[in-house]
Amino acid sequence: MPTDTTSPRTSSGSRSLEHPAREDIRLAEVLHALADPMRLRIVRVLAAAEGELNCADIELPVSKSTCTHHFRVLREHGVIQQFYRGTAKMNGLRRADLDDLFPGLIDAVLRGAELQARRLGEE
């Protein structure tokens, strides 16, 4: 999958992570990323947040390595953006990009996830 070519370190010495360019984000890959319950949970938490969240702020009932995998899939498929703030890896939903590329998709997915959670007594 084509991604922005960023060096692992910027001139200030901070680390950067590769993300797909907006024009390289594909619907099938976004849907794949959202199909996993843990990744959907991450997206729901990020959508409800007022800003970026640290990975540790999002509690998941899986191992740390599995959490890392889920965040990486979301980033590589264009659903979230990640960046370092000091030693913390921060996460934010790429809402503007996703809304422009696939109007209504994220709203529909979030609404469906909310209704399902209520129906199953998960909220």
Tab-separated table of N, CA and C in Angstrom:
chain	number	residue	atom	x	y	z
A	1	MET	N	0.848	-1.160	0.000
A	1	MET	CA	0.000	0.000	0.000
A	1	MET	C	0.898	1.229	0.000
A	2	PRO	N	0.701	2.178	-0.905
A	2	PRO	CA	1.524	3.372	-0.920
A	2	PRO	C	1.282	4.200	0.341
A	3	THR	N	2.346	4.736	0.870
A	3	THR	CA	2.220	5.585	2.038
A	3	THR	C	3.079	6.811	1.856
A	4	ASP	N	2.795	7.812	2.677
A	4	ASP	CA	3.659	8.981	2.671
A	4	ASP	C	5.062	8.519	3.016
A	5	THR	N	6.036	9.065	2.351
A	5	THR	CA	7.401	8.703	2.692
A	5	THR	C	7.905	9.698	3.712
A	6	THR	N	8.002	9.219	4.924
A	6	THR	CA	8.509	10.057	5.995
A	6	THR	C	9.706	9.363	6.594
A	7	SER	N	10.665	10.144	6.997
A	7	SER	CA	11.827	9.546	7.621
A	7	SER	C	11.467	9.153	9.040
A	8	PRO	N	12.165	8.168	9.621
A	8	PRO	CA	11.830	7.746	10.961
A	8	PRO	C	12.082	8.833	12.007
A	9	ARG	N	12.908	9.812	11.689
A	9	ARG	CA	13.175	10.904	12.618
A	9	ARG	C	13.132	12.222	11.863
A	10	THR	N	12.502	13.207	12.467
A	10	THR	CA	12.483	14.525	11.857
A	10	THR	C	13.720	15.269	12.297
A	11	SER	N	13.911	16.473	11.779
A	11	SER	CA	15.105	17.231	12.119
A	11	SER	C	15.189	17.546	13.609
A	12	SER	N	14.039	17.592	14.300
A	12	SER	CA	14.060	17.855	15.729
A	12	SER	C	14.358	16.599	16.525
A	13	GLY	N	14.474	15.455	15.848
A	13	GLY	CA	14.793	14.207	16.521
A	13	GLY	C	13.576	13.407	16.940
A	14	SER	N	12.379	13.922	16.697
A	14	SER	CA	11.189	13.174	17.091
A	14	SER	C	10.870	12.112	16.047
A	15	ARG	N	10.236	11.068	16.501
A	15	ARG	CA	9.872	9.962	15.598
A	15	ARG	C	8.581	10.297	14.860
A	16	SER	N	8.463	9.817	13.645
A	16	SER	CA	7.221	9.974	12.900
A	16	SER	C	6.786	8.602	12.396
A	17	LEU	N	5.527	8.488	12.099
A	17	LEU	CA	4.945	7.228	11.649
A	17	LEU	C	4.381	7.402	10.251
A	18	GLU	N	4.418	6.341	9.466
A	18	GLU	CA	3.897	6.406	8.109
A	18	GLU	C	2.380	6.234	8.107
A	19	HIS	N	1.733	7.066	7.310
A	19	HIS	CA	0.288	7.026	7.124
A	19	HIS	C	0.012	7.046	5.623
A	20	PRO	N	-1.077	6.428	5.183
A	20	PRO	CA	-1.404	6.550	3.762
A	20	PRO	C	-1.809	7.983	3.441
A	21	ALA	N	-1.410	8.432	2.282
A	21	ALA	CA	-1.873	9.739	1.815
A	21	ALA	C	-3.381	9.650	1.630
A	22	ARG	N	-4.041	10.769	1.775
A	22	ARG	CA	-5.502	10.793	1.656
A	22	ARG	C	-5.978	10.124	0.369
A	23	GLU	N	-5.324	10.429	-0.742
A	23	GLU	CA	-5.763	9.870	-2.025
A	23	GLU	C	-5.520	8.362	-2.144
A	24	ASP	N	-4.742	7.795	-1.222
A	24	ASP	CA	-4.474	6.356	-1.251
A	24	ASP	C	-5.391	5.545	-0.337
A	25	ILE	N	-6.250	6.213	0.413
A	25	ILE	CA	-7.173	5.504	1.305
A	25	ILE	C	-8.270	4.866	0.466
A	26	ARG	N	-8.489	3.570	0.687
A	26	ARG	CA	-9.470	2.803	-0.089
A	26	ARG	C	-10.588	2.293	0.809
A	27	LEU	N	-11.806	2.312	0.296
A	27	LEU	CA	-12.973	1.906	1.052
A	27	LEU	C	-12.838	0.482	1.600
A	28	ALA	N	-12.410	-0.447	0.789
A	28	ALA	CA	-12.295	-1.842	1.243
A	28	ALA	C	-11.348	-1.962	2.436
A	29	GLU	N	-10.272	-1.191	2.424
A	29	GLU	CA	-9.309	-1.249	3.528
A	29	GLU	C	-9.879	-0.610	4.792
A	30	VAL	N	-10.618	0.480	4.638
A	30	VAL	CA	-11.265	1.119	5.794
A	30	VAL	C	-12.280	0.154	6.402
A	31	LEU	N	-13.088	-0.474	5.554
A	31	LEU	CA	-14.090	-1.420	6.048
A	31	LEU	C	-13.437	-2.619	6.718
A	32	HIS	N	-12.331	-3.088	6.173
A	32	HIS	CA	-11.580	-4.185	6.800
A	32	HIS	C	-11.122	-3.782	8.198
A	33	ALA	N	-10.565	-2.579	8.306
A	33	ALA	CA	-10.070	-2.100	9.599
A	33	ALA	C	-11.206	-1.977	10.605
A	34	LEU	N	-12.375	-1.542	10.159
A	34	LEU	CA	-13.513	-1.343	11.049
A	34	LEU	C	-14.251	-2.638	11.388
A	35	ALA	N	-13.961	-3.713	10.674
A	35	ALA	CA	-14.692	-4.964	10.864
A	35	ALA	C	-14.337	-5.677	12.165
A	36	ASP	N	-13.207	-5.373	12.753
A	36	ASP	CA	-12.791	-6.035	13.986
A	36	ASP	C	-13.403	-5.328	15.197
A	37	PRO	N	-13.987	-6.072	16.139
A	37	PRO	CA	-14.622	-5.437	17.304
A	37	PRO	C	-13.675	-4.564	18.141
A	38	MET	N	-12.434	-4.966	18.309
A	38	MET	CA	-11.498	-4.150	19.095
A	38	MET	C	-11.142	-2.856	18.361
A	39	ARG	N	-10.956	-2.952	17.046
A	39	ARG	CA	-10.640	-1.747	16.279
A	39	ARG	C	-11.847	-0.808	16.230
A	40	LEU	N	-13.036	-1.371	16.115
A	40	LEU	CA	-14.246	-0.555	16.144
A	40	LEU	C	-14.380	0.138	17.501
A	41	ARG	N	-14.020	-0.548	18.544
A	41	ARG	CA	-14.044	0.048	19.887
A	41	ARG	C	-13.084	1.232	19.973
A	42	ILE	N	-11.892	1.085	19.425
A	42	ILE	CA	-10.916	2.179	19.404
A	42	ILE	C	-11.497	3.377	18.664
A	43	VAL	N	-12.082	3.135	17.509
A	43	VAL	CA	-12.649	4.214	16.700
A	43	VAL	C	-13.779	4.905	17.450
A	44	ARG	N	-14.617	4.151	18.134
A	44	ARG	CA	-15.714	4.751	18.903
A	44	ARG	C	-15.180	5.659	20.009
A	45	VAL	N	-14.141	5.202	20.691
A	45	VAL	CA	-13.557	6.014	21.769
A	45	VAL	C	-12.938	7.282	21.185
A	46	LEU	N	-12.208	7.145	20.076
A	46	LEU	CA	-11.583	8.320	19.462
A	46	LEU	C	-12.631	9.295	18.929
A	47	ALA	N	-13.723	8.780	18.380
A	47	ALA	CA	-14.779	9.649	17.858
A	47	ALA	C	-15.447	10.442	18.981
A	48	ALA	N	-15.532	9.846	20.158
A	48	ALA	CA	-16.168	10.508	21.296
A	48	ALA	C	-15.225	11.474	22.020
A	49	ALA	N	-13.931	11.328	21.782
A	49	ALA	CA	-12.937	12.168	22.465
A	49	ALA	C	-12.955	13.586	21.898
A	50	GLU	N	-12.579	14.526	22.730
A	50	GLU	CA	-12.523	15.919	22.286
A	50	GLU	C	-11.198	16.259	21.627
A	51	GLY	N	-10.266	15.352	21.639
A	51	GLY	CA	-8.960	15.560	21.022
A	51	GLY	C	-8.282	14.216	20.855
A	52	GLU	N	-6.976	14.256	20.721
A	52	GLU	CA	-6.221	13.021	20.573
A	52	GLU	C	-6.112	12.312	21.915
A	53	LEU	N	-5.969	11.000	21.843
A	53	LEU	CA	-5.796	10.193	23.043
A	53	LEU	C	-4.523	9.375	22.947
A	54	ASN	N	-3.903	9.166	24.072
A	54	ASN	CA	-2.756	8.283	24.195
A	54	ASN	C	-3.263	6.844	24.064
A	55	CYS	N	-2.447	5.969	23.534
A	55	CYS	CA	-2.841	4.555	23.419
A	55	CYS	C	-3.295	4.001	24.768
A	56	ALA	N	-2.601	4.378	25.834
A	56	ALA	CA	-2.918	3.866	27.169
A	56	ALA	C	-4.267	4.365	27.679
A	57	ASP	N	-4.792	5.437	27.096
A	57	ASP	CA	-6.089	5.973	27.512
A	57	ASP	C	-7.261	5.139	27.001
A	58	ILE	N	-6.984	4.242	26.080
A	58	ILE	CA	-8.039	3.420	25.484
A	58	ILE	C	-7.867	2.001	25.993
A	59	GLU	N	-8.727	1.625	26.923
A	59	GLU	CA	-8.619	0.309	27.548
A	59	GLU	C	-9.231	-0.762	26.655
A	60	LEU	N	-8.432	-1.778	26.389
A	60	LEU	CA	-8.897	-2.913	25.603
A	60	LEU	C	-8.568	-4.192	26.369
A	61	PRO	N	-9.448	-5.187	26.318
A	61	PRO	CA	-9.216	-6.433	27.048
A	61	PRO	C	-8.324	-7.414	26.282
A	62	VAL	N	-7.216	-6.903	25.771
A	62	VAL	CA	-6.269	-7.728	25.020
A	62	VAL	C	-4.848	-7.351	25.443
A	63	SER	N	-3.879	-8.135	25.026
A	63	SER	CA	-2.487	-7.877	25.398
A	63	SER	C	-1.982	-6.594	24.736
A	64	LYS	N	-0.880	-6.083	25.260
A	64	LYS	CA	-0.290	-4.856	24.716
A	64	LYS	C	0.119	-5.053	23.254
A	65	SER	N	0.669	-6.208	22.937
A	65	SER	CA	1.096	-6.447	21.548
A	65	SER	C	-0.108	-6.507	20.608
A	66	THR	N	-1.216	-7.037	21.083
A	66	THR	CA	-2.429	-7.073	20.268
A	66	THR	C	-2.991	-5.667	20.083
A	67	CYS	N	-2.936	-4.850	21.145
A	67	CYS	CA	-3.350	-3.442	21.027
A	67	CYS	C	-2.518	-2.747	19.957
A	68	THR	N	-1.208	-2.947	20.012
A	68	THR	CA	-0.305	-2.337	19.034
A	68	THR	C	-0.696	-2.740	17.625
A	69	HIS	N	-1.011	-4.005	17.435
A	69	HIS	CA	-1.438	-4.497	16.118
A	69	HIS	C	-2.705	-3.771	15.655
A	70	HIS	N	-3.693	-3.647	16.524
A	70	HIS	CA	-4.950	-3.006	16.139
A	70	HIS	C	-4.741	-1.536	15.769
A	71	PHE	N	-3.946	-0.816	16.553
A	71	PHE	CA	-3.667	0.579	16.229
A	71	PHE	C	-2.923	0.684	14.903
A	72	ARG	N	-1.993	-0.229	14.651
A	72	ARG	CA	-1.228	-0.205	13.395
A	72	ARG	C	-2.146	-0.443	12.193
A	73	VAL	N	-3.060	-1.403	12.299
A	73	VAL	CA	-3.998	-1.671	11.205
A	73	VAL	C	-4.849	-0.431	10.924
A	74	LEU	N	-5.356	0.190	11.970
A	74	LEU	CA	-6.163	1.398	11.780
A	74	LEU	C	-5.356	2.509	11.120
A	75	ARG	N	-4.107	2.680	11.535
A	75	ARG	CA	-3.251	3.720	10.937
A	75	ARG	C	-2.925	3.398	9.488
A	76	GLU	N	-2.505	2.184	9.215
A	76	GLU	CA	-2.086	1.804	7.865
A	76	GLU	C	-3.240	1.799	6.869
A	77	HIS	N	-4.459	1.690	7.358
A	77	HIS	CA	-5.628	1.706	6.476
A	77	HIS	C	-6.287	3.076	6.412
A	78	GLY	N	-5.670	4.071	7.046
A	78	GLY	CA	-6.128	5.450	6.915
A	78	GLY	C	-7.253	5.872	7.831
A	79	VAL	N	-7.553	5.074	8.849
A	79	VAL	CA	-8.661	5.394	9.740
A	79	VAL	C	-8.223	6.338	10.861
A	80	ILE	N	-7.013	6.164	11.356
A	80	ILE	CA	-6.519	7.035	12.429
A	80	ILE	C	-5.177	7.632	12.029
A	81	GLN	N	-4.827	8.690	12.729
A	81	GLN	CA	-3.488	9.258	12.609
A	81	GLN	C	-2.807	9.039	13.948
A	82	GLN	N	-1.519	8.772	13.910
A	82	GLN	CA	-0.736	8.593	15.126
A	82	GLN	C	0.491	9.474	15.049
A	83	PHE	N	0.884	9.997	16.190
A	83	PHE	CA	2.099	10.796	16.270
A	83	PHE	C	2.608	10.737	17.700
A	84	TYR	N	3.871	11.027	17.845
A	84	TYR	CA	4.469	11.028	19.168
A	84	TYR	C	4.416	12.414	19.773
A	85	ARG	N	4.030	12.472	21.019
A	85	ARG	CA	4.128	13.680	21.829
A	85	ARG	C	4.989	13.261	23.012
A	86	GLY	N	6.268	13.628	22.931
A	86	GLY	CA	7.213	13.109	23.920
A	86	GLY	C	7.357	11.618	23.700
A	87	THR	N	7.148	10.853	24.758
A	87	THR	CA	7.222	9.395	24.615
A	87	THR	C	5.855	8.757	24.405
A	88	ALA	N	4.799	9.561	24.463
A	88	ALA	CA	3.442	9.031	24.302
A	88	ALA	C	3.056	8.991	22.824
A	89	LYS	N	2.472	7.880	22.419
A	89	LYS	CA	1.937	7.774	21.063
A	89	LYS	C	0.485	8.218	21.109
A	90	MET	N	0.201	9.313	20.414
A	90	MET	CA	-1.133	9.897	20.410
A	90	MET	C	-1.909	9.423	19.183
A	91	ASN	N	-3.221	9.376	19.320
A	91	ASN	CA	-4.099	8.862	18.272
A	91	ASN	C	-5.268	9.799	18.050
A	92	GLY	N	-5.641	9.958	16.792
A	92	GLY	CA	-6.810	10.741	16.444
A	92	GLY	C	-7.481	10.141	15.228
A	93	LEU	N	-8.781	10.237	15.183
A	93	LEU	CA	-9.559	9.747	14.050
A	93	LEU	C	-9.344	10.679	12.860
A	94	ARG	N	-9.127	10.132	11.681
A	94	ARG	CA	-8.965	10.941	10.467
A	94	ARG	C	-10.353	11.280	9.913
A	95	ARG	N	-11.135	11.901	10.744
A	95	ARG	CA	-12.543	12.161	10.447
A	95	ARG	C	-12.733	12.990	9.179
A	96	ALA	N	-11.994	14.084	9.049
A	96	ALA	CA	-12.180	14.957	7.879
A	96	ALA	C	-11.865	14.207	6.587
A	97	ASP	N	-10.762	13.464	6.576
A	97	ASP	CA	-10.405	12.701	5.376
A	97	ASP	C	-11.474	11.661	5.054
A	98	LEU	N	-11.906	10.922	6.067
A	98	LEU	CA	-12.891	9.865	5.838
A	98	LEU	C	-14.244	10.435	5.414
A	99	ASP	N	-14.649	11.557	6.033
A	99	ASP	CA	-15.923	12.176	5.647
A	99	ASP	C	-15.889	12.708	4.224
A	100	ASP	N	-14.745	13.259	3.807
A	100	ASP	CA	-14.634	13.757	2.433
A	100	ASP	C	-14.597	12.620	1.418
A	101	LEU	N	-13.889	11.548	1.737
A	101	LEU	CA	-13.757	10.423	0.804
A	101	LEU	C	-15.008	9.545	0.750
A	102	PHE	N	-15.616	9.322	1.917
A	102	PHE	CA	-16.755	8.407	2.025
A	102	PHE	C	-17.838	9.077	2.881
A	103	PRO	N	-18.567	10.043	2.320
A	103	PRO	CA	-19.542	10.814	3.095
A	103	PRO	C	-20.555	9.924	3.821
A	104	GLY	N	-20.691	10.171	5.118
A	104	GLY	CA	-21.671	9.455	5.923
A	104	GLY	C	-21.217	8.109	6.453
A	105	LEU	N	-20.103	7.579	5.967
A	105	LEU	CA	-19.670	6.242	6.375
A	105	LEU	C	-19.389	6.158	7.873
A	106	ILE	N	-18.565	7.040	8.379
A	106	ILE	CA	-18.187	6.960	9.791
A	106	ILE	C	-19.402	7.196	10.675
A	107	ASP	N	-20.244	8.163	10.326
A	107	ASP	CA	-21.461	8.397	11.108
A	107	ASP	C	-22.334	7.144	11.145
A	108	ALA	N	-22.495	6.491	10.011
A	108	ALA	CA	-23.326	5.292	9.939
A	108	ALA	C	-22.713	4.144	10.751
A	109	VAL	N	-21.412	3.965	10.649
A	109	VAL	CA	-20.734	2.902	11.394
A	109	VAL	C	-20.846	3.157	12.895
A	110	LEU	N	-20.600	4.398	13.313
A	110	LEU	CA	-20.683	4.724	14.737
A	110	LEU	C	-22.102	4.558	15.269
A	111	ARG	N	-23.078	4.974	14.488
A	111	ARG	CA	-24.485	4.822	14.904
A	111	ARG	C	-24.858	3.350	14.984
A	112	GLY	N	-24.448	2.569	14.008
A	112	GLY	CA	-24.718	1.133	14.031
A	112	GLY	C	-24.056	0.446	15.221
A	113	ALA	N	-22.824	0.835	15.528
A	113	ALA	CA	-22.114	0.254	16.666
A	113	ALA	C	-22.801	0.615	17.981
A	114	GLU	N	-23.299	1.850	18.061
A	114	GLU	CA	-24.016	2.281	19.269
A	114	GLU	C	-25.301	1.477	19.450
A	115	LEU	N	-26.069	1.324	18.382
A	115	LEU	CA	-27.318	0.561	18.453
A	115	LEU	C	-27.055	-0.899	18.810
A	116	GLN	N	-26.013	-1.471	18.234
A	116	GLN	CA	-25.671	-2.857	18.538
A	116	GLN	C	-25.279	-3.005	20.002
A	117	ALA	N	-24.464	-2.080	20.512
A	117	ALA	CA	-24.035	-2.136	21.905
A	117	ALA	C	-25.241	-2.065	22.855
A	118	ARG	N	-26.193	-1.209	22.535
A	118	ARG	CA	-27.412	-1.114	23.351
A	118	ARG	C	-28.208	-2.409	23.296
A	119	ARG	N	-28.370	-2.932	22.088
A	119	ARG	CA	-29.146	-4.156	21.895
A	119	ARG	C	-28.540	-5.327	22.653
A	120	LEU	N	-27.207	-5.356	22.706
A	120	LEU	CA	-26.511	-6.463	23.369
A	120	LEU	C	-26.214	-6.175	24.835
A	121	GLY	N	-26.657	-4.994	25.318
A	121	GLY	CA	-26.436	-4.641	26.713
A	121	GLY	C	-24.991	-4.340	27.059
A	122	GLU	N	-24.247	-3.828	26.088
A	122	GLU	CA	-22.829	-3.526	26.299
A	122	GLU	C	-22.606	-2.088	26.735
A	123	GLU	N	-23.656	-1.304	26.850
A	123	GLU	CA	-23.510	0.097	27.276
A	123	GLU	C	-24.286	0.347	28.534
